PDB file of C-alpha atoms in Angstrom:
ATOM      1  CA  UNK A   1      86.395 124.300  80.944  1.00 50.00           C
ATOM      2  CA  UNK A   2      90.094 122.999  82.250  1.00 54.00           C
ATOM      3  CA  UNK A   3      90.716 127.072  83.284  1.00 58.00           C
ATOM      4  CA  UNK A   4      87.771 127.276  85.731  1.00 67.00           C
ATOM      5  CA  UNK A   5      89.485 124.278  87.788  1.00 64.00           C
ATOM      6  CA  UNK A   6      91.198 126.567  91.102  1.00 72.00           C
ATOM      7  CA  UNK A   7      94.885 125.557  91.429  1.00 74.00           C
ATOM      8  CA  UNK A   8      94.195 123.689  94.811  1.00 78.00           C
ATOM      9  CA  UNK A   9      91.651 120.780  93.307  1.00 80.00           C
ATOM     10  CA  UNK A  10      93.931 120.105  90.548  1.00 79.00           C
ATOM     11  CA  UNK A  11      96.696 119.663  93.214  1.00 83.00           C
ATOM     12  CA  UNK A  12      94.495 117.278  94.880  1.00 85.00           C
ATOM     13  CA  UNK A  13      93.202 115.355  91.889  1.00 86.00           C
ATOM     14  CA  UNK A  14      96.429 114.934  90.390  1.00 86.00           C
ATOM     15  CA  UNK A  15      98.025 113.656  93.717  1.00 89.00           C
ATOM     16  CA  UNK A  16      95.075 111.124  94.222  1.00 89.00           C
ATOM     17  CA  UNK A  17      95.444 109.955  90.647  1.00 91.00           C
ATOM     18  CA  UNK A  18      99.324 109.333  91.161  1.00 93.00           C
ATOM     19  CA  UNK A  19      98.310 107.286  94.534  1.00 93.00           C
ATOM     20  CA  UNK A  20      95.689 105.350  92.900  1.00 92.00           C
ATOM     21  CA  UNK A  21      97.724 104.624  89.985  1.00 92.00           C
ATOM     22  CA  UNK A  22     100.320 102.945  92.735  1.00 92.00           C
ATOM     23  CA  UNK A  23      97.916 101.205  94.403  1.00 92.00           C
ATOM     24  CA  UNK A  24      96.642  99.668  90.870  1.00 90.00           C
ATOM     25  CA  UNK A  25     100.110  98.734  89.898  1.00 89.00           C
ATOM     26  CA  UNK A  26     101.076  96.568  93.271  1.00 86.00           C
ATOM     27  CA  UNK A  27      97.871  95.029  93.346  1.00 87.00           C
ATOM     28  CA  UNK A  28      98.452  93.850  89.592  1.00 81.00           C
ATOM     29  CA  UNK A  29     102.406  93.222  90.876  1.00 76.00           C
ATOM     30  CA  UNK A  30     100.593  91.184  93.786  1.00 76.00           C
ATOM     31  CA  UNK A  31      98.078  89.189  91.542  1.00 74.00           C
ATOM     32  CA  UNK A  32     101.055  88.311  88.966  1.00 70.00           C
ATOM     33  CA  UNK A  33     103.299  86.966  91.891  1.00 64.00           C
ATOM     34  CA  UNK A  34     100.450  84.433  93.084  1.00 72.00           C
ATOM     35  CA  UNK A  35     100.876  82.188  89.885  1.00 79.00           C
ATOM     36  CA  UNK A  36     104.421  81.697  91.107  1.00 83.00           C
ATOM     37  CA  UNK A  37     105.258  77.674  92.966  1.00 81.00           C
ATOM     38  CA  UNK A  38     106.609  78.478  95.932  1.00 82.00           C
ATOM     39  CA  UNK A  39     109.961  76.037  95.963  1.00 83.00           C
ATOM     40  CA  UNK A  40     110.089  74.221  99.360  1.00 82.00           C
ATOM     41  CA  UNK A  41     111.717  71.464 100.764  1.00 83.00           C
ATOM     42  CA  UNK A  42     109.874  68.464  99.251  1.00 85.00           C
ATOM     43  CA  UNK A  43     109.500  70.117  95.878  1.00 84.00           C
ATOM     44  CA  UNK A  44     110.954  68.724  92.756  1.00 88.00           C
ATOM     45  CA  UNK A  45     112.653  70.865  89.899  1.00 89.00           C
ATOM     46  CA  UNK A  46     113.846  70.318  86.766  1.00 91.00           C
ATOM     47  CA  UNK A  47     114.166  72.412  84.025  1.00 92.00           C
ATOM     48  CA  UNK A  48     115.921  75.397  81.235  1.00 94.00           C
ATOM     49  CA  UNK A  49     115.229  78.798  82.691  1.00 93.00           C
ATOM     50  CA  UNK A  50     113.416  80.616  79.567  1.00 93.00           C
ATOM     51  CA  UNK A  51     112.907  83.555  81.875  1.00 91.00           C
ATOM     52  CA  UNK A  52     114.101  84.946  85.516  1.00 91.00           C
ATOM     53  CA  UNK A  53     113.039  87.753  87.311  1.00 88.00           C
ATOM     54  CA  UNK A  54     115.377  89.014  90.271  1.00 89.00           C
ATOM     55  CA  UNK A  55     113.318  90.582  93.366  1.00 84.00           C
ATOM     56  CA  UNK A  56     115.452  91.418  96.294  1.00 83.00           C
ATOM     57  CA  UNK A  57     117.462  87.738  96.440  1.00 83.00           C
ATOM     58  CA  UNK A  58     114.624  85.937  95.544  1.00 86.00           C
ATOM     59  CA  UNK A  59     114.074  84.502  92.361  1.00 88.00           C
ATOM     60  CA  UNK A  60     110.949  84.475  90.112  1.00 89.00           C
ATOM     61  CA  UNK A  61     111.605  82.078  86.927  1.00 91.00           C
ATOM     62  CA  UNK A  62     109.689  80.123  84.190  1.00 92.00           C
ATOM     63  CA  UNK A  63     110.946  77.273  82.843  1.00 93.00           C
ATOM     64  CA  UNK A  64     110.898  75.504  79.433  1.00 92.00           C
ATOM     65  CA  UNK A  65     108.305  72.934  80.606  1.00 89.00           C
ATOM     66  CA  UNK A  66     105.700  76.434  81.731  1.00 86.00           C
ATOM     67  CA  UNK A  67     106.205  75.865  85.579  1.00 90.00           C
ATOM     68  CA  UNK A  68     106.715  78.900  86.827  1.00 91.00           C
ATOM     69  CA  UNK A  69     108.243  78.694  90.654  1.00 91.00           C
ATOM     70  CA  UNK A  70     109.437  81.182  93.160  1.00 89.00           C
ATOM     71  CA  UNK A  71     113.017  80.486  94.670  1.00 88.00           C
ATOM     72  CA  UNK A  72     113.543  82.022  97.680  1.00 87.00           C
ATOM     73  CA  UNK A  73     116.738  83.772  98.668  1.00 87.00           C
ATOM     74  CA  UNK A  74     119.627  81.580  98.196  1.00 86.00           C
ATOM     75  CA  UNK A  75     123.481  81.827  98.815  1.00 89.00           C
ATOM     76  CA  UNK A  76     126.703  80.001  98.577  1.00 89.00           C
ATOM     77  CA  UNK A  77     129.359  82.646 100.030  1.00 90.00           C
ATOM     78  CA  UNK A  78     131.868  80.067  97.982  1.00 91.00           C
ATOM     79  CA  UNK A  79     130.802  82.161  94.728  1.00 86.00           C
ATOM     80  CA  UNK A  80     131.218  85.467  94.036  1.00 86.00           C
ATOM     81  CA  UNK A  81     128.601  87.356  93.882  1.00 89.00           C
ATOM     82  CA  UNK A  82     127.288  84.639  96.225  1.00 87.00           C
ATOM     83  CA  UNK A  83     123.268  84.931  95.161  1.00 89.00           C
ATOM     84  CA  UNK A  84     121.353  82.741  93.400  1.00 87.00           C
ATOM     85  CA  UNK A  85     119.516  85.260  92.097  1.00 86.00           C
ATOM     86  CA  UNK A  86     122.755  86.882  91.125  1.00 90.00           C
ATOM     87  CA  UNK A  87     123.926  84.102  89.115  1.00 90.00           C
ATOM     88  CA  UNK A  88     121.279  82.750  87.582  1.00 88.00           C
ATOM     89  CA  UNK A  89     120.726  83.562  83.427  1.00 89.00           C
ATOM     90  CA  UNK A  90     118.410  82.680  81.261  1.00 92.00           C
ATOM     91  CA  UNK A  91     119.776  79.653  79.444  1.00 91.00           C
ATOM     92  CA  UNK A  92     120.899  77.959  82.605  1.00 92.00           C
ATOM     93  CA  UNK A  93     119.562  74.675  84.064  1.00 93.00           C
ATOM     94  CA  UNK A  94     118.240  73.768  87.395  1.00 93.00           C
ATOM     95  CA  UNK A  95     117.266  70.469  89.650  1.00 92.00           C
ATOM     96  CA  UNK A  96     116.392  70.093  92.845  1.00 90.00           C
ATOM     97  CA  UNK A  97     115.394  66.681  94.109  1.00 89.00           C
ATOM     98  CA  UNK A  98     112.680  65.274  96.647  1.00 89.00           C
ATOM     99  CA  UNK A  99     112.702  65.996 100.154  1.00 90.00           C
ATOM    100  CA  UNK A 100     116.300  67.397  99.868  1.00 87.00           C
ATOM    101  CA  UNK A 101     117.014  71.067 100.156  1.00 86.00           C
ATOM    102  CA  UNK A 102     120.029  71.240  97.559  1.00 89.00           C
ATOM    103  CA  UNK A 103     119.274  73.521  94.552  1.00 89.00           C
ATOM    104  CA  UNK A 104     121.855  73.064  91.434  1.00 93.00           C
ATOM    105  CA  UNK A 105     122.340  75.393  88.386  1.00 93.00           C
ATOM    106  CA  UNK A 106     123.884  74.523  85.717  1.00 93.00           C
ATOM    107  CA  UNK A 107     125.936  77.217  83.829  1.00 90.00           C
ATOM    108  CA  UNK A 108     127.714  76.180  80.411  1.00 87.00           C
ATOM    109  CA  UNK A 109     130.030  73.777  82.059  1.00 87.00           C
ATOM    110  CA  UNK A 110     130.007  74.485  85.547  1.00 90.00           C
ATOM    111  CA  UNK A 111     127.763  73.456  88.533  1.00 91.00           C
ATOM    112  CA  UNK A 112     126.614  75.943  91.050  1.00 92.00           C
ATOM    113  CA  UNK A 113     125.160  74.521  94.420  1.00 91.00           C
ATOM    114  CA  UNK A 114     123.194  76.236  96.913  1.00 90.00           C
TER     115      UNK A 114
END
């Protein structure tokens, strides 16, 4: 039944299919990013990072208490490579205190600030 299809609809289906598939996967991407905390200024962190997911400087990560927050792009040109996101490992520690906009990560037995 597949050989009666002419050449120029299966063109068309298949390149529909790809852009629907696309348009499936960021709107899953989108709906996965919402459960994210945005980290602002009077936020409060503390936590183990049990799981960090780099997207283009920021930082998605889920800690060992289940908060799950969104750090935005931080750097500290003092470091090198000078990204949060960059530095950051699963395994390391963060806090971040009220109404202050320092963010510290703890890394075996040195302190990061940014």
């Amino acid at each position: 039944m597949l050989t009666n299809i002419k050449p120029k609809y299966w063109y068309i289906f298949s390149v529909s299919f790809i852009v629907l598939l696309g348009i499936a996967l960021l709107v899953i991407e989108q709906y996965k990013n919402r459960t994210y905390e945005f980290i602002e200024k009077n936020s409060v962190l503390e936590g183990q990072i049990i799981k960090i997911k780099p997207s283009h400087g920021s930082s998605y990560i889920e800690l060992n208490s289940g908060r799950k927050v969104l750090i935005p792009q931080s750097k500290n040109y003092k470091y090198s490579p000078s990204g949060f996101s960059e530095i950051a490992s699963v395994g390391d520690s963060i806090t971040k205190g009220f109404n202050n906009d320092t963010l510290y990560l703890f890394k075996s037995n040195e302190k990061y600030v940014f």
